[in-house]
PDB file of C-alpha atoms in Angstrom:
ATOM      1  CA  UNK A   1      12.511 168.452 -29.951  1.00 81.00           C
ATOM      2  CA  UNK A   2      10.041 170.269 -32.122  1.00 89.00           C
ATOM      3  CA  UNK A   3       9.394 174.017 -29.995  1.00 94.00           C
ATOM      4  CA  UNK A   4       7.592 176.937 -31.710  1.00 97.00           C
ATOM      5  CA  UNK A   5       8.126 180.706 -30.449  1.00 97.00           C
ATOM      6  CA  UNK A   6       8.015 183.993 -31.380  1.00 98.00           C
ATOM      7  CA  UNK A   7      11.332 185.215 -33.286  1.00 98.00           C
ATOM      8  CA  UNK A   8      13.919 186.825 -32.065  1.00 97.00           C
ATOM      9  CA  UNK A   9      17.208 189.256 -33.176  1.00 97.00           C
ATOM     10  CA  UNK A  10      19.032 187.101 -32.788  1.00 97.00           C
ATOM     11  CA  UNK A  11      17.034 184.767 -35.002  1.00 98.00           C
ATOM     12  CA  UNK A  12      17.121 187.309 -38.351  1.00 98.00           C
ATOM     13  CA  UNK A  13      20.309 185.920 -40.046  1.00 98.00           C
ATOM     14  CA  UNK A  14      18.431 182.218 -40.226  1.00 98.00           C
ATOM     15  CA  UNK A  15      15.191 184.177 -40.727  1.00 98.00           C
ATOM     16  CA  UNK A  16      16.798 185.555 -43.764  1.00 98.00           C
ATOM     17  CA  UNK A  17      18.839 182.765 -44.940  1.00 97.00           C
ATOM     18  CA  UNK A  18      15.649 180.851 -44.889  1.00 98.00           C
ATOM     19  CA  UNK A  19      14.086 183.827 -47.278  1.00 98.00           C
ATOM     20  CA  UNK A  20      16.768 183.406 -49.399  1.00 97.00           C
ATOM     21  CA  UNK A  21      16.117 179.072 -49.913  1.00 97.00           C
ATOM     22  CA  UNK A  22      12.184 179.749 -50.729  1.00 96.00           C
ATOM     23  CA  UNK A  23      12.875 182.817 -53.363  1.00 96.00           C
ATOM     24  CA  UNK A  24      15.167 179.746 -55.006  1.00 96.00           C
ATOM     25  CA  UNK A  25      12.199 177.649 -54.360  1.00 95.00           C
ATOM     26  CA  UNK A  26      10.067 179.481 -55.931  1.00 95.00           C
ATOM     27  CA  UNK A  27      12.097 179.918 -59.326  1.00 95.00           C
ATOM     28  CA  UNK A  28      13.043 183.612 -58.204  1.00 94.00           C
ATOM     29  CA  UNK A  29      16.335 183.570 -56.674  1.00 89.00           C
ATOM     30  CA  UNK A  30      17.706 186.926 -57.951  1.00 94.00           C
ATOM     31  CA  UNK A  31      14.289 188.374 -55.585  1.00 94.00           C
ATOM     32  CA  UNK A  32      15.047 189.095 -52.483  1.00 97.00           C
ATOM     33  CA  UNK A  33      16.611 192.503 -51.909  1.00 96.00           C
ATOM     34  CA  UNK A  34      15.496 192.771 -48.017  1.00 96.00           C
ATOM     35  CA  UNK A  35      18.458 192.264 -46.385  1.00 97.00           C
ATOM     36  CA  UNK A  36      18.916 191.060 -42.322  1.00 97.00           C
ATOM     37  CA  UNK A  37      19.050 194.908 -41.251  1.00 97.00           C
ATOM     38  CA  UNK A  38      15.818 195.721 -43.173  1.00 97.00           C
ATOM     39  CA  UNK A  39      14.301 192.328 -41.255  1.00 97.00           C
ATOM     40  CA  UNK A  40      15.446 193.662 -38.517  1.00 96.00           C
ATOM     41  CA  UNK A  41      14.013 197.112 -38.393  1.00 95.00           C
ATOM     42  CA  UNK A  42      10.710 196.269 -39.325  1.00 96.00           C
ATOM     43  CA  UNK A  43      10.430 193.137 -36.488  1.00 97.00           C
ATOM     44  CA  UNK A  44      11.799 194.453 -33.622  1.00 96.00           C
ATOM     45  CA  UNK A  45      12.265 198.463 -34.027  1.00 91.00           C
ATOM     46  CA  UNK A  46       9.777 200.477 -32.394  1.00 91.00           C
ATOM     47  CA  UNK A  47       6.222 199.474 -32.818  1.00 91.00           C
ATOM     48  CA  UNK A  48       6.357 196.443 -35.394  1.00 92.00           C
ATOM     49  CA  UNK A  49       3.969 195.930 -38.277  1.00 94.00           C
ATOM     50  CA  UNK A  50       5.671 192.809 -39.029  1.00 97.00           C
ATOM     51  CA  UNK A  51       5.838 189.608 -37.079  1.00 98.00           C
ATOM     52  CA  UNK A  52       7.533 186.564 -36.769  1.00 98.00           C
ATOM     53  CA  UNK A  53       7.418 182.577 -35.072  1.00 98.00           C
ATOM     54  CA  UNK A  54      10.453 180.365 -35.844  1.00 98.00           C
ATOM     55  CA  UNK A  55      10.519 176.550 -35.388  1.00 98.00           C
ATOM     56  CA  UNK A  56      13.233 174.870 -33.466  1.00 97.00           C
ATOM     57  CA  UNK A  57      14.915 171.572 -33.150  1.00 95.00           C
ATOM     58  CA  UNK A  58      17.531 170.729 -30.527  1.00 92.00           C
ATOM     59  CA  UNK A  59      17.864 174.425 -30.467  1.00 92.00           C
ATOM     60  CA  UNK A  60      18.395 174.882 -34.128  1.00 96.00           C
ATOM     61  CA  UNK A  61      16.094 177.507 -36.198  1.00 98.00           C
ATOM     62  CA  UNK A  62      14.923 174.968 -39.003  1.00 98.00           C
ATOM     63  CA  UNK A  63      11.537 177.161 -40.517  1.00 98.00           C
ATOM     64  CA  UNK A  64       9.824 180.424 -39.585  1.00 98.00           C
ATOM     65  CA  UNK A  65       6.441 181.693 -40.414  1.00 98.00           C
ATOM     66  CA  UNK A  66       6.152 186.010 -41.480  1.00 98.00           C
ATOM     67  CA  UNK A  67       2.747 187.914 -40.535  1.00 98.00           C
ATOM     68  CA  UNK A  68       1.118 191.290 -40.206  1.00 97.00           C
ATOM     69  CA  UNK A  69      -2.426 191.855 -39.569  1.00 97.00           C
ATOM     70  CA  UNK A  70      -4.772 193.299 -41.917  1.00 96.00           C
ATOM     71  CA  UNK A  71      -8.597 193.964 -41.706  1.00 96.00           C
ATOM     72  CA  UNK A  72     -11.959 192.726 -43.449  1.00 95.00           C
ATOM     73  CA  UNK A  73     -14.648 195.442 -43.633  1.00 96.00           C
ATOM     74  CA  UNK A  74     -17.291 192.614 -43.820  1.00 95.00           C
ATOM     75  CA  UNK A  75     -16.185 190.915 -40.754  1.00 94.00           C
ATOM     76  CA  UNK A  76     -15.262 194.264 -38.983  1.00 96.00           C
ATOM     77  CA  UNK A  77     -12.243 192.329 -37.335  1.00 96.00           C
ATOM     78  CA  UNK A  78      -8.675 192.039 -37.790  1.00 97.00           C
ATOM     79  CA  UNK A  79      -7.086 188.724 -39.303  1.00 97.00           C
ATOM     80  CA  UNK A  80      -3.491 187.438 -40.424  1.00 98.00           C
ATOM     81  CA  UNK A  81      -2.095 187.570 -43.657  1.00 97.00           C
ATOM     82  CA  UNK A  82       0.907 184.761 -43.818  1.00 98.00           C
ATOM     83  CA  UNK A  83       3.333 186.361 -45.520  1.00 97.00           C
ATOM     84  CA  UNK A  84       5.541 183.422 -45.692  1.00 97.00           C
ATOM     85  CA  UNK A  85       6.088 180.006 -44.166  1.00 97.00           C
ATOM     86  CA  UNK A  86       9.160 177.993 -44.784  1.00 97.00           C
ATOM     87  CA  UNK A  87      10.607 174.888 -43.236  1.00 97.00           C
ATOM     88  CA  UNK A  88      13.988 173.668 -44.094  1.00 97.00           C
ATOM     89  CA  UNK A  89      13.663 170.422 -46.709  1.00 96.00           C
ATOM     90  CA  UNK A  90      15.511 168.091 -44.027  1.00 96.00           C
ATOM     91  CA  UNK A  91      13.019 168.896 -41.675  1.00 96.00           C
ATOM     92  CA  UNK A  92       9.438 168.956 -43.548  1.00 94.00           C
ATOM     93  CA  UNK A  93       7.164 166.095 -43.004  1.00 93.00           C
ATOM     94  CA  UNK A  94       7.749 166.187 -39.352  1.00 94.00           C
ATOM     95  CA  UNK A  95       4.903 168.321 -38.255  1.00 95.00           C
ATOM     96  CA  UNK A  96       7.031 172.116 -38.530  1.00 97.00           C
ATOM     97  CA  UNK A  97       4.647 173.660 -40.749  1.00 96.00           C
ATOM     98  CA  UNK A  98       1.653 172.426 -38.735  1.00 96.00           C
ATOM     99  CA  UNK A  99       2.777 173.461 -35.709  1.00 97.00           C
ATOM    100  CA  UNK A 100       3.460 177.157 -37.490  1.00 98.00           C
ATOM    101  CA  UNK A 101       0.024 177.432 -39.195  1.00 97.00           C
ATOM    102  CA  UNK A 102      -1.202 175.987 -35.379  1.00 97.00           C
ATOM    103  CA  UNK A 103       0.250 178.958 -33.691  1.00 97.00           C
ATOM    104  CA  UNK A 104      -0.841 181.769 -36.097  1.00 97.00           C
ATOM    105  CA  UNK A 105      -4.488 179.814 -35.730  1.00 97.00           C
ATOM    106  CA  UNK A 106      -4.248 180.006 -32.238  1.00 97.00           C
ATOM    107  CA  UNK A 107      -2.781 183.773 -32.356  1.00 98.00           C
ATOM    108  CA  UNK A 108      -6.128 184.350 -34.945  1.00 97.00           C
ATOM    109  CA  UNK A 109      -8.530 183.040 -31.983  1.00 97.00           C
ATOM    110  CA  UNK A 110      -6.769 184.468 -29.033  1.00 98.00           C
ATOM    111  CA  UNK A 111      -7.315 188.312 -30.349  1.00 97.00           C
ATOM    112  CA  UNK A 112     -10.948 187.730 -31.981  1.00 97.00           C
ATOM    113  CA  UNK A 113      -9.053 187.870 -35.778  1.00 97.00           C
ATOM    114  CA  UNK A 114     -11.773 186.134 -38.138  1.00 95.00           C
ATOM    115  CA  UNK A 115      -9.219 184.373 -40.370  1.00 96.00           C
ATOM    116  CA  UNK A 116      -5.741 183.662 -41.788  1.00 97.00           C
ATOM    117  CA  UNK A 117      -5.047 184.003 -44.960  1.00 96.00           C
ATOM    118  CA  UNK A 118      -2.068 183.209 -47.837  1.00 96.00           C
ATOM    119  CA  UNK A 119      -1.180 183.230 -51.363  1.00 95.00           C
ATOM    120  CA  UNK A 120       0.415 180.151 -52.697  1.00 94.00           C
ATOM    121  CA  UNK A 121       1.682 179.608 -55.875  1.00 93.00           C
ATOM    122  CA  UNK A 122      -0.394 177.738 -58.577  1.00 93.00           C
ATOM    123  CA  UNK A 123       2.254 174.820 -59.115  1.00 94.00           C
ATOM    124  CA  UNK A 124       3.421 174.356 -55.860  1.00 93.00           C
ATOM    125  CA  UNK A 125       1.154 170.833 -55.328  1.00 95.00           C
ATOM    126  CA  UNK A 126       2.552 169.567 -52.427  1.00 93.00           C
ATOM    127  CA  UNK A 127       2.128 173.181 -50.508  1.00 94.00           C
ATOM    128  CA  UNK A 128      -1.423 173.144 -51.758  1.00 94.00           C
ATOM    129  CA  UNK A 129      -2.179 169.565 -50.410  1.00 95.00           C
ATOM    130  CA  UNK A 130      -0.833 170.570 -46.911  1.00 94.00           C
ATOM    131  CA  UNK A 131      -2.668 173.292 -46.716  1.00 95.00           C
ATOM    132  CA  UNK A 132      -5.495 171.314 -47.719  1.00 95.00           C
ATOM    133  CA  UNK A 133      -4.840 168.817 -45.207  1.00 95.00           C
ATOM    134  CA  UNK A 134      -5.264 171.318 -42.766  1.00 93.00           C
ATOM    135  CA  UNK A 135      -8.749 172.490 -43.858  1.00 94.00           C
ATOM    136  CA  UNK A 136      -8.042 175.459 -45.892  1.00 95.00           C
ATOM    137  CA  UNK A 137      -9.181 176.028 -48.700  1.00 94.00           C
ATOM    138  CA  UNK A 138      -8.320 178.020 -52.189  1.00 93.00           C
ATOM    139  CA  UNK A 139     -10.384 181.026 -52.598  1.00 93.00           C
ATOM    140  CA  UNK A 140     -11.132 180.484 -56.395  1.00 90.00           C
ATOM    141  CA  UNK A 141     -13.042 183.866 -56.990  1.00 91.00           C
ATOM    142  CA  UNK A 142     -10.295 185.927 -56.153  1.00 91.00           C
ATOM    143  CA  UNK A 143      -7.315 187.019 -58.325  1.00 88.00           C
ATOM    144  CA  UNK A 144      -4.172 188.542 -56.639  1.00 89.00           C
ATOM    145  CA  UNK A 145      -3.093 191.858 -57.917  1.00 90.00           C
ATOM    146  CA  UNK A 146       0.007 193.800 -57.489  1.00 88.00           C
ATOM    147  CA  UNK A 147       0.974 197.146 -58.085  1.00 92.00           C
ATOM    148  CA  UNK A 148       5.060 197.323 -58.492  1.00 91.00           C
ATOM    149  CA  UNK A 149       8.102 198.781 -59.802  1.00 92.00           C
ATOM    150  CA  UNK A 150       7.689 201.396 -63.053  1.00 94.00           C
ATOM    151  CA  UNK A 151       3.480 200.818 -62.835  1.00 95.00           C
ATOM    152  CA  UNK A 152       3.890 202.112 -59.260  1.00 93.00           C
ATOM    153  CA  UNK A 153       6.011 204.326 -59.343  1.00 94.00           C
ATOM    154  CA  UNK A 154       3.944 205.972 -62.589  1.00 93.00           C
ATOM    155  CA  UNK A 155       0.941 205.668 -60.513  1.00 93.00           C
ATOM    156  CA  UNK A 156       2.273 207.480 -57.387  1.00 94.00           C
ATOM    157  CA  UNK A 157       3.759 210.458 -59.408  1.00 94.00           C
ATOM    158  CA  UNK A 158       0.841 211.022 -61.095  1.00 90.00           C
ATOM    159  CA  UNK A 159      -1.183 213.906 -60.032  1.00 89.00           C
ATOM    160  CA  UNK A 160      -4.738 213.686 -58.463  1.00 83.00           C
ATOM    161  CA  UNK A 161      -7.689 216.011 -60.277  1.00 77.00           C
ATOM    162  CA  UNK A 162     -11.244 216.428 -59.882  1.00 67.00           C
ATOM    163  CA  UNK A 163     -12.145 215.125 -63.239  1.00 67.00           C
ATOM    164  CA  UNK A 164     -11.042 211.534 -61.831  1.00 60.00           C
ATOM    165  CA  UNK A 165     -13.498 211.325 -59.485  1.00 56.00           C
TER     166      UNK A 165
END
């Protein structure tokens, strides 16, 4: 029986496990540093910035979609951003995903948010088709940029003056 619900404590362990399989996924399986007490803090400690659904069957967590809110200055309304969405192999196909992406939609319309957005990555064909399927669509405009590690750390150290304004 296919049940979709907001996560739980006791749900971080297969919340993280289930981190762990898409980094491998996704060619990066050395990644993920977060471990189930940083999950933990940032989901359920004091006022959350971070938010999470899992998907059941027969009482089993078998995917879990991650989300925070951010904010479009053109729309002058909050959306999501999907931070990640990940249903175990054995159990995609059989509607999981759908009924994930369903409840952040229906989160996104409940509040007034204007959209829900994603990254995917560029060879990852069959995510692309789903999403697809569902009427997204790739925003082929925009780039995604990231600031990290040694360029971040360079940039945050380095002092503020007049003469870069």
């Amino acid at each position: 029986m296919l049940s979709i619900r907001p996560a739980e404590i006791r749900d971080v362990p297969a919340i993280h496990e289930m981190i762990v399989e898409l980094a491998v996924y996704e060619k990066e399986p050395d990644a993920v540093i977060a471990t189930p007490a940083d999950l933990e803090r940032h989901l359920f400690a004091g006022r959350p910035a971070v938010y999470a659904n899992v998907a059941e069957a027969d009482g089993a967590v078998v995917g879990f979609s991650l989300y925070f809110l951010n904010y479009s200055t053109w729309e002058g309304r909050h959306g999501i951003w999907l931070e990640d969405l990940y249903v175990k192999p054995a159990f995609r196909g059989h509607g999981y995903g759908k009924a994930l992406l369903t409840e952040l939609a229906r989160i996104a319309v409940k509040n007034d948010y204007r959209r829900v957005e994603w990254a995917v990555l560029k060879w990852n064909t069959p995510s692309i088709e789903f999403y697809r399927s569902l009427g997204a669509s790739a925003m082929e405009e925009w780039d995604t940029f990231r600031l990290t590690g040694q360029a971040l750390e360079r940039l945050g150290a380095a002092p503020f003056t007049s003469e870069q304004a």
